Short mmCIF file of C-alpha atoms in Angstrom, two decimals:
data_model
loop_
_atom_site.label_atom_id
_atom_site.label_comp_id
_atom_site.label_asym_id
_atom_site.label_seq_id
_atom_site.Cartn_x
_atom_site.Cartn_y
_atom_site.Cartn_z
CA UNK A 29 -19.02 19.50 41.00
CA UNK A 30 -21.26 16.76 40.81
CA UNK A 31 -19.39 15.25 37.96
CA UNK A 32 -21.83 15.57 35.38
CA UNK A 33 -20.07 17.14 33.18
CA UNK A 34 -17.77 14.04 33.05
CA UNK A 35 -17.77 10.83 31.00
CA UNK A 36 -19.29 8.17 33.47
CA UNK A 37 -17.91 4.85 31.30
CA UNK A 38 -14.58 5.71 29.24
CA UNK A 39 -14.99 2.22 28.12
CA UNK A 40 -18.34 2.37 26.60
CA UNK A 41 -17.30 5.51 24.84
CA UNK A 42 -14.32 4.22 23.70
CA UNK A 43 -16.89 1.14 22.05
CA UNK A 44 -19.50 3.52 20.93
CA UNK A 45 -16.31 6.12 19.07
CA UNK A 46 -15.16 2.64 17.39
CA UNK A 47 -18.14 1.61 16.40
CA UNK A 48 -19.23 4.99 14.58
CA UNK A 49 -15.33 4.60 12.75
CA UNK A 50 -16.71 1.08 11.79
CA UNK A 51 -19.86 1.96 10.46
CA UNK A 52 -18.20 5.04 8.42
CA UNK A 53 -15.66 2.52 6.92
CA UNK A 54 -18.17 0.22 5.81
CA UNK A 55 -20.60 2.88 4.04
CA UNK A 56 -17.10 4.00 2.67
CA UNK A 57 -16.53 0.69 1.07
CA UNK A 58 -20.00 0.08 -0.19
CA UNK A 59 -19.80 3.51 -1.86
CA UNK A 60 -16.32 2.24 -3.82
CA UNK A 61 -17.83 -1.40 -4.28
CA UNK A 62 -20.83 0.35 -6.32
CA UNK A 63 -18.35 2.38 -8.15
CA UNK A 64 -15.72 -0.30 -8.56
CA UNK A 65 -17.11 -3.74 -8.32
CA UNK A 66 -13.98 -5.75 -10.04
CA UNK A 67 -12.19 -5.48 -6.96
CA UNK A 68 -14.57 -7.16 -4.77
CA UNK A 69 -16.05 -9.10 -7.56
CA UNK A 70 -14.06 -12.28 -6.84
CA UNK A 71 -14.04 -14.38 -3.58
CA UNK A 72 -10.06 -14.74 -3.29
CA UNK A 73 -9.86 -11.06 -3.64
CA UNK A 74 -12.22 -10.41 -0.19
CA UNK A 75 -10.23 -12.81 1.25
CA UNK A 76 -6.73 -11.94 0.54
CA UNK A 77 -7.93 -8.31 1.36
CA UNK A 78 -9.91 -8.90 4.38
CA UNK A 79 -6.84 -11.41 5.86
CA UNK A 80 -4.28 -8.32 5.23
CA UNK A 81 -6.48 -6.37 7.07
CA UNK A 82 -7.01 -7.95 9.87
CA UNK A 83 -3.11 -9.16 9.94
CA UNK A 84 -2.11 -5.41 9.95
CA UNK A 85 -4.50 -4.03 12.41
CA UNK A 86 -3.63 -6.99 14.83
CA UNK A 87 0.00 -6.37 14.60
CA UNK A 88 -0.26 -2.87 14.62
CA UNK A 89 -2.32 -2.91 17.75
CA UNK A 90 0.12 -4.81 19.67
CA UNK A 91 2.91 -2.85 18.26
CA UNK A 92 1.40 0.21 19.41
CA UNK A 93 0.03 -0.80 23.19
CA UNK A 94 2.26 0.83 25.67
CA UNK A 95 5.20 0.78 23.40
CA UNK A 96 7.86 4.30 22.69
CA UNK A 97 9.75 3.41 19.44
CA UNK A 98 7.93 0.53 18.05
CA UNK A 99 4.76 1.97 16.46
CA UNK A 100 7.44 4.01 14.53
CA UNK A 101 9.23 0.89 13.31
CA UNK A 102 5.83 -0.83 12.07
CA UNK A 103 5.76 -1.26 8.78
CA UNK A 104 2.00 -0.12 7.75
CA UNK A 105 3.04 1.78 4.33
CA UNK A 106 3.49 -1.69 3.32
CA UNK A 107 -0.28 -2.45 3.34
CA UNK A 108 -1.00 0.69 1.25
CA UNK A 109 1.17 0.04 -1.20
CA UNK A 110 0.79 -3.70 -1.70
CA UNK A 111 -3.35 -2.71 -2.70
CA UNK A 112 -1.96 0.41 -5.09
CA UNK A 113 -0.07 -2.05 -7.06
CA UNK A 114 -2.24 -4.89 -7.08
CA UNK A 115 -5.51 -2.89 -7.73
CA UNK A 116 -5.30 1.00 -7.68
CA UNK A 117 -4.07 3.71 -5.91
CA UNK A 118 -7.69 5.28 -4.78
CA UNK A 119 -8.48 1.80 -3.34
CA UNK A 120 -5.24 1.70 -1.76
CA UNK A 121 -5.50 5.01 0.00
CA UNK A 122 -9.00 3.94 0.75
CA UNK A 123 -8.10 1.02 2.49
CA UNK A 124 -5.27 2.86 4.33
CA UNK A 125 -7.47 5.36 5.67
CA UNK A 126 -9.33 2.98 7.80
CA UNK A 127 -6.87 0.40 8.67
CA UNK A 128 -5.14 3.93 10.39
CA UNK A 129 -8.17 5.39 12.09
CA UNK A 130 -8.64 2.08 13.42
CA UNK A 131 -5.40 1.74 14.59
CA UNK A 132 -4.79 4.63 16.41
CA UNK A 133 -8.52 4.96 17.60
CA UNK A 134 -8.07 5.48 21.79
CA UNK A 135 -3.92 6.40 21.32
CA UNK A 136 -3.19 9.21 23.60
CA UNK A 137 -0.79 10.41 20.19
CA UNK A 138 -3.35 9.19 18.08
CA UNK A 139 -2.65 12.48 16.01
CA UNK A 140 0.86 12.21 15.52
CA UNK A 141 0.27 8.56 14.70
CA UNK A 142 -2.32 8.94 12.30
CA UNK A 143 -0.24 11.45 9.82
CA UNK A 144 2.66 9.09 10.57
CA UNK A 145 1.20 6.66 9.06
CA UNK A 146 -0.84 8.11 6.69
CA UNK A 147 0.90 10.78 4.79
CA UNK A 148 4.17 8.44 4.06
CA UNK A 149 1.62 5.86 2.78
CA UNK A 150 0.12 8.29 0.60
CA UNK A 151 3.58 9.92 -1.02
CA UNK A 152 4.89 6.07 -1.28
CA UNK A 153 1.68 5.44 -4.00
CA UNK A 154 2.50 8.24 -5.35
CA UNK A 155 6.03 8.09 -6.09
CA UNK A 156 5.33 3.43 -7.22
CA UNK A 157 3.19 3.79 -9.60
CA UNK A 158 2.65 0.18 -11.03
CA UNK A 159 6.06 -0.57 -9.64
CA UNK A 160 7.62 -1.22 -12.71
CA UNK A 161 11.31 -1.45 -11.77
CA UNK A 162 12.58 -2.71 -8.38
CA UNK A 163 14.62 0.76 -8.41
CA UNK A 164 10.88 2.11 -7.40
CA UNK A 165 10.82 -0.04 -4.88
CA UNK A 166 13.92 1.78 -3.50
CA UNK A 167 13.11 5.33 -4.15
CA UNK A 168 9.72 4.46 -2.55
CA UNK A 169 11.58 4.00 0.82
CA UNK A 170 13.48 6.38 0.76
CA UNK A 171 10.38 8.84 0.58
CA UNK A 172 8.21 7.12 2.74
CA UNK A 173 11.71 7.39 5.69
CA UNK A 174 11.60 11.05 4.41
CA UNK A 175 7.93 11.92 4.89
CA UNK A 176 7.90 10.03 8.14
CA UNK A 177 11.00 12.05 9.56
CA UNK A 178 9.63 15.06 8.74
CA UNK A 179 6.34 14.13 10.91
CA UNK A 180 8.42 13.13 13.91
CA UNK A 181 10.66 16.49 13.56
CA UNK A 182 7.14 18.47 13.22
CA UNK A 183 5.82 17.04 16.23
CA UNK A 184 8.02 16.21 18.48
CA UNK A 185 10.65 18.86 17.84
CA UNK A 186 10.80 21.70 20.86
CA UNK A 187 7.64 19.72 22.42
CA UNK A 188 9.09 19.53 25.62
CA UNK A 189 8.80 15.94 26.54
CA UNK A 190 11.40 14.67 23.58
CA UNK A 191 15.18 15.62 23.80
CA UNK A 192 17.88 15.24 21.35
CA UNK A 193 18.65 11.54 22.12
CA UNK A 194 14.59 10.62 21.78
CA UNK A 195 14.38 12.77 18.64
CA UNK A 196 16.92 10.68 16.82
CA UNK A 197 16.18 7.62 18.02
CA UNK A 198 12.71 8.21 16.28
CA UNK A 199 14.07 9.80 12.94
CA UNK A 200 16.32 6.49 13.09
CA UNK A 201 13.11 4.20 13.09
CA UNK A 202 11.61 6.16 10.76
CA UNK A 203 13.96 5.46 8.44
CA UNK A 204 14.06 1.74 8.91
CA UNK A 205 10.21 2.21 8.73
CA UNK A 206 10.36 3.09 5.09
CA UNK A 207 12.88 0.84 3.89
CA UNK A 208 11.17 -2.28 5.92
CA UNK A 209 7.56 -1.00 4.12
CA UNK A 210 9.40 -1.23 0.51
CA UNK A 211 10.85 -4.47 1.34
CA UNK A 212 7.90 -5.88 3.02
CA UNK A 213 5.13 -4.66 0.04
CA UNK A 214 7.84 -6.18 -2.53
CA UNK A 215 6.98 -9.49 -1.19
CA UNK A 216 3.97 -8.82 -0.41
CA UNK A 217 2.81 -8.19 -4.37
CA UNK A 218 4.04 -11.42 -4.80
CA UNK A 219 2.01 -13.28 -2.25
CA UNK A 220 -1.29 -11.82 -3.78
CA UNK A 221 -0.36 -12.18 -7.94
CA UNK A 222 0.15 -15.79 -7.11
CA UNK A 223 -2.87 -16.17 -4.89
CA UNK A 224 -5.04 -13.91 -7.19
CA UNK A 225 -3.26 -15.19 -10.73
CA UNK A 226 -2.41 -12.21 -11.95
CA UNK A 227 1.03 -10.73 -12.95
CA UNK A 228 2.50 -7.98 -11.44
CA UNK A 229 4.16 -5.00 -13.24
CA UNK A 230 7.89 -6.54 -12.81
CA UNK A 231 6.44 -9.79 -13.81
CA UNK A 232 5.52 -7.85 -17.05
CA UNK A 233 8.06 -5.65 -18.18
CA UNK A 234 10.20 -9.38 -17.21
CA UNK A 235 8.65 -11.23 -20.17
CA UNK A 236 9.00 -8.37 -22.44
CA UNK A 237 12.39 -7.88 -22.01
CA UNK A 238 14.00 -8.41 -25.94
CA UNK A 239 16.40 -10.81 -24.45
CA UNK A 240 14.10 -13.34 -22.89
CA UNK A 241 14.41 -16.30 -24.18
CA UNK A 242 11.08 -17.17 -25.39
CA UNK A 243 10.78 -13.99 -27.69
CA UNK A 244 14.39 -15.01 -28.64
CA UNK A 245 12.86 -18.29 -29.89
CA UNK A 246 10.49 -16.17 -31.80
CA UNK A 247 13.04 -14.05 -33.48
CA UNK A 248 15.50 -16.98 -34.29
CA UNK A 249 12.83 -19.42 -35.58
CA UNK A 250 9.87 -16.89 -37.36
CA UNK A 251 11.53 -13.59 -37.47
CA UNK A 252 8.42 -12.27 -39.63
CA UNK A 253 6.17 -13.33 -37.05
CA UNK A 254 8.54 -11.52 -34.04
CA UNK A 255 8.33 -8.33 -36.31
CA UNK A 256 4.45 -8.74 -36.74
CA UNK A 257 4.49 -9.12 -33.01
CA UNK A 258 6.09 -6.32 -32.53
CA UNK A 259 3.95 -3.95 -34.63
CA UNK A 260 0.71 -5.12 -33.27
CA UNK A 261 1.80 -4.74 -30.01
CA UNK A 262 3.03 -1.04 -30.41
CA UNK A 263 -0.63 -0.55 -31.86
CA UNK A 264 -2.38 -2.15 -29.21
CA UNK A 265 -0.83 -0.41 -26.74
CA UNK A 266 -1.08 3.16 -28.26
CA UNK A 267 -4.98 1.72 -28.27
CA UNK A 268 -4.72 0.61 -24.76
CA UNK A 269 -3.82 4.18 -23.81
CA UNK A 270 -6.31 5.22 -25.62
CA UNK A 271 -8.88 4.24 -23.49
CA UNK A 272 -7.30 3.71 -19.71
CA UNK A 273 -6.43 0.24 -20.44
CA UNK A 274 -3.20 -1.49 -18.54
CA UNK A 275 -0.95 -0.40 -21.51
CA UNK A 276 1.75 -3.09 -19.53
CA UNK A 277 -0.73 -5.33 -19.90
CA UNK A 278 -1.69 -5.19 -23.24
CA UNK A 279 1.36 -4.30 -24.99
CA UNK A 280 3.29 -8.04 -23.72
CA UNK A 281 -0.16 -10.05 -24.27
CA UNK A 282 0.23 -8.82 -28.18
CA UNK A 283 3.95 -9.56 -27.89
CA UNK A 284 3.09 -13.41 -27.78
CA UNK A 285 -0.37 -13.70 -29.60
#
């Protein structure tokens, strides 16, 4: 009656609930930075990180504000996946995690949003890998349009407020959603191995290749060398394996020793 029972500043709620998110995400990353210091162990990597971050949760932000179809056309998959690649997948969904909550922190479907953007995120890591082949770039978007279809369908399907036309105009975005995620985190692995210096899986399993022309110079020139290469590298790798090394990694570093 009096109204106590009501909040008296939805603003300074709103600040306090995003501030507790905040804090959470930072005692979150200082628990993976003590477990996992190589990924914040270099200055370029922070930055590269903390300027993704930021770029996503700005554009996501405005994509979301007062908007019906375009939060389901932003890419944010892309984000996930680009860290899974370039550092690991537990980092990646990490990451993820917060860049969502923070997103949809104050959305009045902050719910549907949230597994929107989450659970397609999460299947697309799955399904890369290291992103070996540019065919997983493919079959990643194809499960991250999947995933996300199925979230629209779950919530929005017999809700009431969403009728046949609305319902496909979403599962449309969604698929553009995953295909624009793959696309976008292809290029995306490539902005940070060249800004970070390190190759990328498809960078890799390019040099390795038996027709490249390098190891073709090797096998024309010193063909007892290129077989010496090759066992060494066939040992290293099994040794590599062995102990959780980047077998990739390993295996084309022995290939030109």
């Amino acid at each position: 009656t009096f109204g106590l029972g009501e909040p008296t500043n939805q603003t300074s709620l709103l600040i306090s609930s995003l501030a507790v998110i905040v804090v959470a995400a930072i005692l979150v990353l200082i628990f993976y930075q003590r477990n996992r210091k190589q990924v914040f162990s270099q200055l370029n990597s922070l930055t590269m990180i903390a300027f993704s971050f930021l770029l996503f949760l700005v554009l996501a932000k405005f994509f979301i504000m007062d908007h019906t179809i375009l939060p389901y056309l932003f890419p944010m998959a892309a984000f996930g996946l680009t860290l899974s690649i370039v550092f690991n997948l537990e980092f990646g969904f990490f990451m993820t995690l917060i860049l969502v909550a923070l997103t949809v922190h104050g959305h009045p479907r902050g719910n549907e949003l949230a597994l929107y953007f989450l659970l397609p995120t999460v299947a697309g890591m799955l399904v890369i890998g290291k992103a070996r082949r540019v065919s997983a770039f493919f079959a990643t978007s194809l499960v991250i349009s999947v995933v996300s279809a199925a979230v629209v369908v779950a919530f929005r399907f017999g809700d009431g407020f969403t009728d046949w036309i609305g319902l496909l105009t979403l599962m449309g975005a969604s698929l553009f959603n995953g295909f624009a995620s793959g696309t976008l985190a292809l290029l995306l692995q490539n902005v940070f191995a060249s800004v970070l210096d390190v190759p990328t899986a498809l960078q890799l399993m390019d040099i390795s290749r038996p027709d490249h022309p390098l190891l073709q110079l090797i096998l024309t020139n010193a063909p007892g060398t290129y077989q010496h290469s090759l066992q060494v590298s066939n040992l290293a790798e099994q040794a590599a394996d062995a102990i959780g090394a980047d077998r990739l990694l390993v295996r084309v570093g022995t290939l030109y020793h």
